[in-house]
Amino acid sequence: MVVDSQLMSFFTAGSLVVIGIFAALFLDNLIKKIIGLAFLADGVNLFIITMGYKPGGIVYIFLPDMVVSNFAQTASYPLPFALVLTNIVIGASTLAVILGLVIILNKRHGSLSASKILRDKGE
Amino acid sequence: MDTNALIAVMVALPIASALFLNLLDKKDRTIKILAIITAIVIPIIPLLTPYGSHFFGGYVPLAQNATLAQGLPSLITGTQLFQFHPGIMYVFTSAQQLMVFVLGLITFFAIFTFLNETKRPSGVYAFLMFMGTASVSAILLSDDIFNIFVFFEIAALAQVGIIVASGIKNNYETALKYILLGNIAGPLLLLGIVILLGVTGNVNVTDMIFTFKQGYVDPNSPVILMSLALITFGWLYASGLPPFHTIKSAVYSKALPHGAALLQAFSVFTLVAIGIIILRLFSYNPFTNIAIIGISVIAMILGITMAIVQTDYKRILGYLAVGELGYIGIGLGLGTAFGITAGLFQAVNEAIITSFLFIGFGTVLYKTRTSNTRKLGGMMYVNPRVALLVLLAGLAMAGVPPLNAFQSKLMLIQAAIQSGLPELGIIMILLSIVTFMTFMKAFYTIYMRPKPKELEILDNKIPRSTVISLVALLIICIILGLFPQIATNSLQTLAVGLV
């Protein structure tokens, strides 16, 4: 049986999103929550990459010896890849801020338990 | 079509200034000069900028660029690709002008108050305030939905920074909670955006609408509805509508008063900007309007009723601000030109009034170092002039004439009746009364009841700049209350275009 690689990739992305949301909402350990958030962001990135995948497509760089019409028909769509690059940068920055906050809160409370640190404190 | 570079300056200038401020450490005088100059210039730019569009990189649609379009194959010139916007586009109309101007004005008052209330102003704090302003301005101006997402994330980070910088007890916990939720809402919003990209091939909102209207995509397909749900989830987070009302009010309460004034303006204008995008993209589906109205009514009821039971005046204001967001949502959800105009006018008014209240009540924190209403009292005798200004701000929020929110709330009620939903009008009137009662209860507790013996009032004098800011905000409230057409004429064009 031949499995469609694009479909499998979409399935993996969906799984990462679901696992990520579950971990971020239901796990108590803050580091595990952060790993869940990273899963969620990576799931969305994989979804975008998979969407931009074109079977048999070529890289979207127009070289001097290329014919415009051939290029237009065969090149994959560059926009999803540009979005992923931007989102990776955003994700890394946000993750750095979250980890910084967790380091400070861990020093203050001596714990990584979200229920201990966040209950009735942040509201 | 000409490209107008001044539109981009509205975003670029605060970012550039913020980056410089971030580098300045312990250079108090330089920080003050640069911050105040930037704060003065930010509201002036939208007034000087002519209406139009800005195409980043000069990438106008091929249909408007005869030179580039020459010799292209029919695969491009004969299809919709010819019409599409290849780069990021900012659109600047009279509505954007008013909203960016009001945002700039609130930034100015926040920076002005911050610089005068703080002995050694932090360049990093000013950086965060300007980055937030730049991000929300970009969200208001951009026609590119991914660009909106990028600035949505930057705005969230700036807000977290403003909370962290406040030094208020448990601010780190609130910041962490807010950013954790943001890291769920952000990727889900992005997922909604990329689903739209997948089905329309675009991230430009105008092009997406073109694709729907030309019938290239079935707008009623489940995939599009999924995208609507995901984008709406991101919208709820950014604006602080339920289920994010609790964390949003906590965010306001953990920021310094000038920071809170700015944060609520960010929420209001993000609500409007993303709300407009949702209406532009999905208003063909009647469920969109019903959902917006439903969420808004819940926000009003939850926000205003939860404000009653709070004992921290910053939390009271936070919940009242969330409740007031519901009025804006109802205006947008009604979907008529008059209703949307009223909603947008309410947004402008709320941003001004809530800033007025946060800065006004901030003087109490400045004099007593507490925001707990149980510990406060007798502040009327400490500074009666400021007390009067705060009272007027509260009356404005409750919709008392001749102040500005009276006009917008009246318009909203009229719009609800015109749309055949008088029940909404009744709810809005009742909740305005509850808002008034809640505010008066807080005002009485803080200002009018006898001063508790254990309350220590500090010797520091309220800076003149804070009083000037309050008077200026009051004047704006009165002007918009007496001459609402100044705002409504600007907002009407956008509202008519959405119907």
XYZ file of C-alpha atoms in Angstrom:
622
model
C 0.000 0.000 0.000
C 1.393 3.384 -0.991
C 0.826 6.049 1.640
C 0.522 9.625 0.433
C 3.462 11.438 2.050
C 1.646 14.785 2.064
C -1.354 13.249 3.824
C 0.941 11.625 6.389
C 2.639 14.926 6.957
C -0.726 16.631 7.541
C -1.630 13.857 9.971
C 1.668 14.336 11.847
C 1.088 18.106 11.997
C -2.432 17.556 13.350
C -1.107 15.104 15.956
C 1.547 17.585 17.087
C -1.077 20.314 17.446
C -3.408 18.096 19.489
C -0.604 16.751 21.725
C 0.736 20.291 22.161
C -2.618 21.727 23.228
C -3.197 18.807 25.602
C 0.230 19.235 27.224
C -0.086 23.015 27.484
C -3.517 22.798 29.109
C -3.410 19.682 31.239
C 0.172 19.001 32.343
C 1.235 20.579 35.599
C 4.976 20.843 35.114
C 5.851 24.168 33.482
C 8.690 22.696 31.408
C 6.321 20.044 30.072
C 3.826 22.793 29.269
C 6.528 24.650 27.350
C 7.458 21.488 25.453
C 3.756 21.179 24.611
C 3.726 24.738 23.297
C 6.797 23.962 21.174
C 4.936 20.917 19.786
C 1.968 23.127 18.956
C 4.117 25.708 17.154
C 6.020 22.989 15.292
C 2.756 21.315 14.311
C 1.539 24.546 12.763
C 4.893 25.034 11.000
C 4.762 21.490 9.618
C 1.204 22.143 8.448
C 2.359 25.225 6.536
C 5.345 23.427 4.969
C 3.150 20.511 3.945
C 0.656 22.894 2.403
C 3.412 24.511 0.336
C 4.733 21.152 -0.881
C 4.229 20.568 -4.575
C 4.832 17.030 -5.873
C 7.484 17.228 -8.606
C 7.912 20.942 -8.027
C 11.176 22.842 -8.268
C 12.725 25.369 -5.893
C 11.272 28.853 -6.430
C 14.492 30.509 -7.600
C 14.329 31.937 -11.089
C 17.618 31.313 -12.881
C 18.656 33.126 -16.101
C 18.310 30.057 -18.342
C 14.741 29.288 -17.236
C 11.624 29.856 -19.326
C 9.051 31.959 -17.461
C 6.043 29.800 -18.312
C 7.834 26.557 -17.303
C 8.994 28.141 -14.087
C 5.510 29.439 -13.301
C 4.062 25.953 -13.790
C 6.640 23.921 -11.910
C 7.978 26.129 -9.109
C 6.542 25.501 -5.683
C 4.729 28.381 -3.977
C 7.264 30.354 -1.888
C 4.857 32.127 0.447
C 4.306 29.241 2.938
C 8.056 28.836 3.391
C 8.509 32.548 4.029
C 5.750 32.371 6.639
C 7.382 29.392 8.353
C 10.732 31.178 8.598
C 9.047 34.193 10.192
C 7.060 32.008 12.547
C 10.184 30.118 13.669
C 11.790 33.429 14.645
C 8.650 34.552 16.510
C 8.381 31.167 18.235
C 12.020 31.246 19.368
C 11.636 34.766 20.823
C 8.446 33.905 22.663
C 9.919 30.670 23.987
C 12.945 32.583 25.291
C 10.673 34.996 27.184
C 8.620 32.131 28.662
C 11.745 30.276 29.771
C 13.122 33.458 31.325
C 9.911 33.909 33.330
C 9.939 30.253 34.390
C 13.571 30.532 35.600
C 12.661 33.536 37.777
C 9.494 31.909 39.138
C 11.334 28.663 39.814
C 13.885 30.594 41.903
C 11.109 32.359 43.822
C 8.840 29.400 44.472
C 11.346 26.546 44.370
C 8.967 24.610 42.158
C 8.002 24.076 38.536
C 4.431 23.136 39.352
C 1.990 25.400 37.520
C -0.752 24.715 40.071
C 1.557 25.832 42.881
C 2.965 28.902 41.125
C -0.007 30.199 39.197
C -3.003 29.357 41.356
C -4.569 32.543 42.665
C -1.347 34.404 42.090
C -1.655 35.613 38.550
C -5.247 36.742 38.805
C -1.634 53.685 -7.764
C 0.859 55.804 -5.812
C 2.545 54.366 -2.797
C 2.568 56.517 0.290
C 5.669 56.020 2.438
C 4.385 58.141 5.335
C 1.931 55.343 6.148
C 4.839 53.027 6.913
C 6.485 55.744 9.025
C 3.584 55.441 11.513
C 4.946 51.989 12.337
C 8.620 52.450 11.561
C 9.178 55.557 13.686
C 8.057 54.118 17.048
C 10.016 50.926 16.312
C 13.198 52.867 15.472
C 12.818 55.074 18.518
C 12.088 52.044 20.716
C 15.255 50.332 19.550
C 17.348 53.407 20.359
C 15.705 53.761 23.782
C 16.467 50.127 24.525
C 20.161 50.815 24.002
C 20.211 53.805 26.327
C 21.015 52.749 29.843
C 21.354 55.222 32.714
C 21.264 58.125 30.257
C 18.152 59.577 31.874
C 18.140 62.916 30.112
C 18.603 61.396 26.652
C 15.851 58.848 27.366
C 13.470 61.618 28.436
C 14.191 63.804 25.396
C 13.978 60.994 22.841
C 10.851 59.468 24.418
C 8.968 62.744 24.623
C 9.894 63.779 21.062
C 8.729 60.405 19.738
C 5.549 60.574 21.814
C 4.766 64.024 20.375
C 5.491 62.999 16.785
C 3.505 59.717 16.846
C 0.019 61.329 16.966
C 1.048 64.074 14.521
C 2.075 61.733 11.661
C -1.444 60.360 10.964
C -2.753 63.928 10.775
C -0.166 64.844 8.127
C -0.417 61.651 6.090
C -2.651 61.707 3.015
C -5.108 58.812 2.622
C -3.943 55.987 0.389
C -1.954 52.777 0.366
C 1.632 51.785 0.906
C 3.126 48.824 -0.939
C 6.209 47.501 0.836
C 9.142 47.119 -1.552
C 7.081 48.985 -4.159
C 5.375 45.727 -5.162
C 2.099 46.971 -6.584
C -0.237 44.466 -8.283
C 0.920 43.626 -11.821
C -2.311 45.114 -13.147
C -1.029 48.494 -11.949
C 2.535 48.066 -13.161
C 2.604 48.214 -16.965
C 6.406 47.964 -17.200
C 6.706 44.765 -15.189
C 3.619 43.235 -16.750
C 5.068 43.572 -20.266
C 6.017 40.279 -21.860
C 4.575 38.090 -19.123
C 2.848 34.878 -20.266
C -0.939 34.637 -20.348
C -0.632 32.152 -17.470
C -0.097 35.226 -15.321
C -1.680 38.108 -17.213
C -4.828 36.165 -18.065
C -5.551 34.965 -14.530
C -6.264 36.374 -11.097
C -2.493 36.471 -10.450
C -2.509 39.698 -12.441
C -4.755 41.361 -9.835
C -3.105 40.041 -6.674
C -0.960 42.066 -4.293
C 2.489 40.475 -4.293
C 3.781 42.317 -1.209
C 2.576 43.612 2.116
C 0.115 46.479 1.762
C -0.949 49.082 4.343
C -4.195 50.953 3.827
C -4.809 54.366 5.342
C -8.310 55.841 5.353
C -10.052 58.386 7.574
C -11.000 55.634 10.065
C -7.404 54.428 10.397
C -6.334 58.050 10.707
C -8.616 58.627 13.687
C -7.729 55.366 15.425
C -3.950 55.659 14.940
C -4.192 59.278 16.072
C -6.089 58.339 19.267
C -3.647 55.489 19.938
C -0.775 57.938 19.475
C -2.447 60.424 21.799
C -2.851 57.795 24.533
C 0.787 56.771 24.031
C 1.759 60.406 24.454
C -0.190 60.758 27.715
C 1.162 57.449 29.019
C 4.770 58.390 28.205
C 4.283 61.937 29.514
C 2.915 60.633 32.829
C 5.565 57.900 33.064
C 8.471 60.290 32.492
C 7.241 62.716 35.143
C 6.181 60.171 37.755
C 9.435 58.225 37.535
C 12.649 59.667 38.905
C 14.912 57.511 36.753
C 12.946 56.547 33.632
C 13.839 53.200 32.127
C 14.662 53.134 28.426
C 13.541 49.515 28.279
C 10.081 50.408 29.611
C 9.734 53.169 26.997
C 10.936 50.659 24.394
C 8.114 48.292 25.367
C 5.497 51.042 25.222
C 6.600 52.206 21.772
C 6.888 48.653 20.432
C 3.338 47.984 21.567
C 2.103 51.176 19.918
C 3.936 50.369 16.679
C 2.495 46.840 16.656
C -1.094 47.921 17.220
C -0.722 50.695 14.611
C 0.486 48.042 12.151
C -2.463 45.793 13.034
C -4.797 48.723 12.298
C -3.128 49.584 8.997
C -2.174 46.246 7.491
C -4.172 44.551 4.788
C -1.962 41.484 5.053
C -3.312 38.976 7.555
C 0.072 37.318 8.216
C 1.613 40.710 8.891
C -1.193 41.232 11.398
C -0.256 37.930 13.058
C 3.405 38.978 13.332
C 2.483 42.249 15.030
C -0.094 40.435 17.180
C 2.808 38.392 18.600
C 5.059 41.437 19.031
C 2.228 43.287 20.806
C 1.726 40.301 23.136
C 5.442 40.277 23.993
C 5.430 44.045 24.591
C 2.435 43.651 26.916
C 4.187 40.907 28.854
C 7.224 43.187 29.152
C 5.094 46.064 30.469
C 3.664 43.765 33.174
C 7.099 42.425 34.119
C 8.543 45.950 34.311
C 5.856 47.128 36.737
C 7.409 45.515 39.806
C 3.928 44.927 41.266
C 3.523 41.853 43.484
C 2.866 38.633 41.517
C 3.384 40.380 38.178
C 5.628 37.560 36.919
C 2.907 34.996 37.566
C 0.382 37.041 35.579
C 2.902 37.625 32.784
C 3.609 33.896 32.539
C -0.061 33.017 32.517
C -0.750 35.600 29.797
C 2.107 34.471 27.578
C 1.265 30.770 28.032
C -2.286 31.452 26.851
C -0.875 33.621 24.074
C 1.242 30.732 22.912
C -1.861 28.646 22.452
C -3.943 31.415 20.871
C -1.137 32.632 18.555
C -0.447 29.333 16.737
C -4.191 28.663 16.466
C -4.681 32.103 14.905
C -1.831 31.311 12.513
C -3.428 27.970 11.691
C -6.634 29.838 10.767
C -4.615 32.203 8.577
C -2.738 29.445 6.764
C -5.948 27.533 6.117
C -7.160 30.661 4.318
C -3.809 30.820 2.524
C -4.232 27.185 1.511
C -7.670 27.680 -0.021
C -7.215 31.158 -1.517
C -3.464 31.173 -2.212
C -3.174 34.527 -0.487
C -2.589 36.333 2.767
C -3.823 39.683 1.486
C -7.340 40.280 2.792
C -8.506 42.192 -0.309
C -7.292 39.345 -2.528
C -8.974 36.746 -0.324
C -12.284 38.596 -0.628
C -11.742 38.817 -4.405
C -11.229 35.040 -4.481
C -14.462 34.448 -2.547
C -16.449 36.847 -4.712
C -15.161 35.382 -7.991
C -16.323 31.956 -6.831
C -12.833 30.380 -6.918
C -13.444 29.134 -3.373
C -16.663 28.026 -1.707
C -16.919 30.354 1.297
C -19.316 27.972 3.041
C -16.949 25.019 3.023
C -16.183 23.497 6.448
C -12.492 24.349 6.020
C -13.315 28.069 5.809
C -15.586 27.785 8.856
C -12.722 26.098 10.719
C -10.524 29.025 9.775
C -13.185 31.457 11.053
C -13.269 29.624 14.398
C -9.472 29.677 14.759
C -9.118 33.354 13.820
C -11.959 34.230 16.200
C -10.121 32.391 19.008
C -7.022 34.521 18.391
C -9.218 37.622 18.314
C -10.753 36.780 21.692
C -7.302 36.421 23.243
C -5.930 39.646 21.779
C -8.940 41.711 22.806
C -9.656 40.103 26.184
C -13.168 38.935 25.405
C -14.413 35.799 27.240
C -12.904 33.331 28.045
C -9.844 35.595 28.335
C -11.572 38.374 30.324
C -10.111 37.242 33.669
C -6.508 37.181 32.500
C -6.941 40.474 30.642
C -8.211 42.286 33.712
C -5.357 40.698 35.708
C -2.929 42.058 33.112
C -4.291 45.588 33.591
C -4.083 45.290 37.358
C -0.442 44.145 37.282
C 0.730 47.061 35.171
C 1.558 50.549 36.391
C -1.304 53.023 35.768
C 0.263 54.583 32.644
C 1.102 51.089 31.381
C -2.457 49.897 32.031
C -3.824 52.932 30.166
C -1.783 51.904 27.153
C -2.512 48.169 27.474
C -6.262 48.706 27.394
C -5.865 50.907 24.284
C -3.945 48.035 22.664
C -6.813 45.653 23.486
C -9.479 48.022 22.173
C -7.767 48.730 18.859
C -6.748 45.108 18.326
C -10.370 44.125 18.908
C -11.455 46.637 16.284
C -8.747 45.790 13.734
C -9.145 42.001 13.834
C -12.928 42.373 14.224
C -13.004 44.332 10.971
C -10.913 41.653 9.232
C -13.359 38.979 10.463
C -16.299 41.020 9.189
C -14.630 41.675 5.831
C -13.812 38.013 5.304
C -16.721 36.185 6.869
C -19.720 38.530 7.108
C -21.421 36.626 4.241
C -22.093 33.997 6.901
C -24.861 35.191 9.283
C -23.383 32.986 12.029
C -20.385 35.370 12.220
C -22.522 38.298 13.342
C -24.540 36.163 15.764
C -21.323 34.810 17.303
C -19.832 38.308 17.677
C -22.998 39.609 19.346
C -23.228 36.557 21.627
C -19.597 36.858 22.776
C -20.015 40.610 23.261
C -23.115 40.257 25.438
C -21.332 37.645 27.579
C -18.307 39.982 27.854
C -20.520 42.863 28.976
C -22.361 40.815 31.570
C -19.278 39.005 32.916
C -17.033 42.062 32.876
C -19.416 44.440 34.577
C -20.810 41.992 37.133
C -17.341 40.721 38.086
C -16.234 44.324 38.604
C -18.819 44.695 41.388
C -17.193 42.123 43.652
C -13.566 43.272 43.294
C -11.681 44.956 46.112
C -8.761 46.226 44.052
C -9.644 49.330 42.058
C -7.317 48.324 39.242
C -9.210 45.036 38.931
C -12.494 46.973 39.019
C -11.304 49.136 36.145
C -9.935 46.088 34.332
C -13.265 44.283 34.460
C -15.208 47.438 33.552
C -12.889 47.884 30.564
C -13.606 44.293 29.482
C -17.334 44.945 29.896
C -17.080 48.050 27.737
C -15.423 45.972 24.999
C -18.752 44.191 24.689
C -20.407 47.417 23.505
C -17.869 47.667 20.678
C -18.475 44.040 19.741
C -22.231 44.565 19.625
C -21.764 47.490 17.228
C -19.606 45.360 14.946
C -21.897 42.358 15.267
C -25.025 44.276 14.288
C -23.486 44.463 10.835
C -25.297 47.622 9.712
C -23.352 50.720 8.652
C -24.854 52.700 11.534
C -24.154 49.926 14.041
C -20.537 49.487 12.936
C -19.998 53.272 13.031
C -21.409 53.302 16.573
C -19.162 50.377 17.565
C -16.062 52.061 16.162
C -17.001 55.346 17.853
C -17.463 53.472 21.126
C -13.975 51.972 20.638
C -12.417 55.414 20.244
C -14.328 56.681 23.287
C -13.525 53.688 25.437
C -9.812 53.874 24.694
C -9.810 57.527 25.786
C -12.048 57.133 28.858
C -10.341 54.041 30.246
C -6.920 55.688 29.868
C -8.389 58.690 31.660
C -9.567 56.435 34.504
C -6.345 54.438 34.795
C -4.190 57.573 34.906
C -6.661 59.278 37.265
C -6.915 56.403 39.720
C -3.146 55.970 39.327
C -2.722 59.112 41.424
C -4.164 57.149 44.369
C -1.457 54.521 43.962
C 1.107 57.300 43.670
C 0.005 58.835 46.977
C -0.716 55.668 48.978
C 1.161 52.764 47.299
C -1.976 50.640 47.566
C -4.837 49.831 45.245
C -6.872 47.851 47.773
C -10.204 49.639 48.221
C -10.594 48.189 51.753
C -7.504 50.098 52.868
C -8.384 53.343 51.105
C -10.601 56.319 51.929
C -10.682 60.085 52.262
C -8.693 60.756 49.105
C -11.082 63.579 48.201
C -9.415 65.756 50.856
C -5.939 64.917 49.575
C -6.525 66.269 46.086
C -10.101 67.391 45.345
C -9.307 68.560 41.817
C -8.002 65.161 40.750
C -10.984 63.525 42.500
C -13.355 65.653 40.412
C -11.531 64.690 37.222
C -11.752 60.980 38.124
C -15.465 61.394 38.880
C -16.022 62.952 35.467
C -14.093 60.090 33.839
C -16.373 57.592 35.582
C -19.455 59.490 34.474
C -18.104 59.435 30.924
C -17.649 55.647 31.066
C -21.197 55.166 32.342
C -22.505 57.193 29.373
C -23.661 60.348 31.139
C -24.313 63.337 28.822
C -22.716 65.494 27.490
C -19.632 63.260 27.586
C -18.483 61.161 24.631
C -19.617 57.641 25.602
C -23.172 58.975 25.927
C -23.192 59.670 22.190
C -21.711 56.318 21.189
C -23.910 54.311 23.565
C -26.983 56.186 22.342
C -25.978 55.380 18.757
C -25.500 51.727 19.701
C -28.943 51.534 21.278
C -30.509 53.215 18.232
C -28.623 50.804 15.948
C -29.869 47.806 17.954
C -33.468 49.030 17.698
C -33.089 49.723 13.964
C -31.753 46.183 13.487
C -34.839 44.740 15.169
C -32.993 43.810 18.369
C -34.415 46.143 21.046
C -33.473 43.525 23.682
C -29.837 44.410 23.086
C -30.660 48.057 23.706
C -32.295 47.171 27.025
C -29.273 45.067 28.064
C -26.936 47.929 27.172
C -28.969 50.456 29.201
C -29.151 48.143 32.224
C -25.441 47.404 32.111
C -24.637 51.114 31.797
C -26.561 51.639 35.023
C -24.625 48.806 36.691
C -21.352 50.334 35.402
C -22.364 53.644 36.951
C -23.206 51.966 40.281
C -19.951 49.992 40.321
C -17.913 53.068 39.577
C -19.718 55.165 42.193
C -19.202 52.443 44.800
C -15.451 52.426 44.084
C -15.349 56.224 43.981
C -17.151 56.513 47.308
C -14.856 53.958 48.945
C -11.652 55.562 47.734
C -12.513 59.251 47.831
C -15.561 60.036 49.938
C -15.666 57.779 53.000
C -13.539 58.781 56.013
C -9.852 58.019 55.740
C -8.902 54.792 57.584
C -6.501 55.487 60.455
C -3.893 53.030 59.233
C -3.787 54.542 55.717
C -0.529 56.357 55.190
C -0.570 59.153 52.641
C 2.823 59.873 51.149
C 4.217 63.351 50.948
C 5.023 63.244 47.231
C 3.059 65.763 45.196
C 1.069 64.545 42.202
C 3.076 65.674 39.156
C 1.566 68.531 37.199
C 1.991 66.487 34.013
C -0.482 63.899 35.338
C -3.082 66.596 36.031
C -2.457 68.143 32.586
C -2.968 64.713 30.984
C -6.244 64.252 32.876
C -7.538 67.702 31.901
C -6.574 67.118 28.260
C -8.390 63.763 28.254
C -11.463 65.403 29.805
C -11.444 68.081 27.113
C -11.308 65.372 24.420
C -14.261 63.592 26.107
C -16.296 66.810 26.138
C -15.418 67.728 22.535
C -16.376 64.262 21.256
C -19.524 64.393 23.394
C -20.631 67.740 21.988
C -19.425 67.196 18.413
C -19.574 63.434 17.786
C -19.552 64.018 14.034
C -15.807 64.761 14.285
C -15.319 61.039 14.880
C -18.365 59.498 13.227
C -17.740 61.192 9.865
C -14.283 59.624 9.792
C -15.515 56.189 10.819
C -18.597 56.086 8.587
C -16.678 55.476 5.343
C -15.095 52.324 6.732
C -18.407 51.127 8.190
C -20.263 51.634 4.885
C -17.524 49.701 3.077
C -18.016 46.726 5.405
C -21.729 46.310 4.755
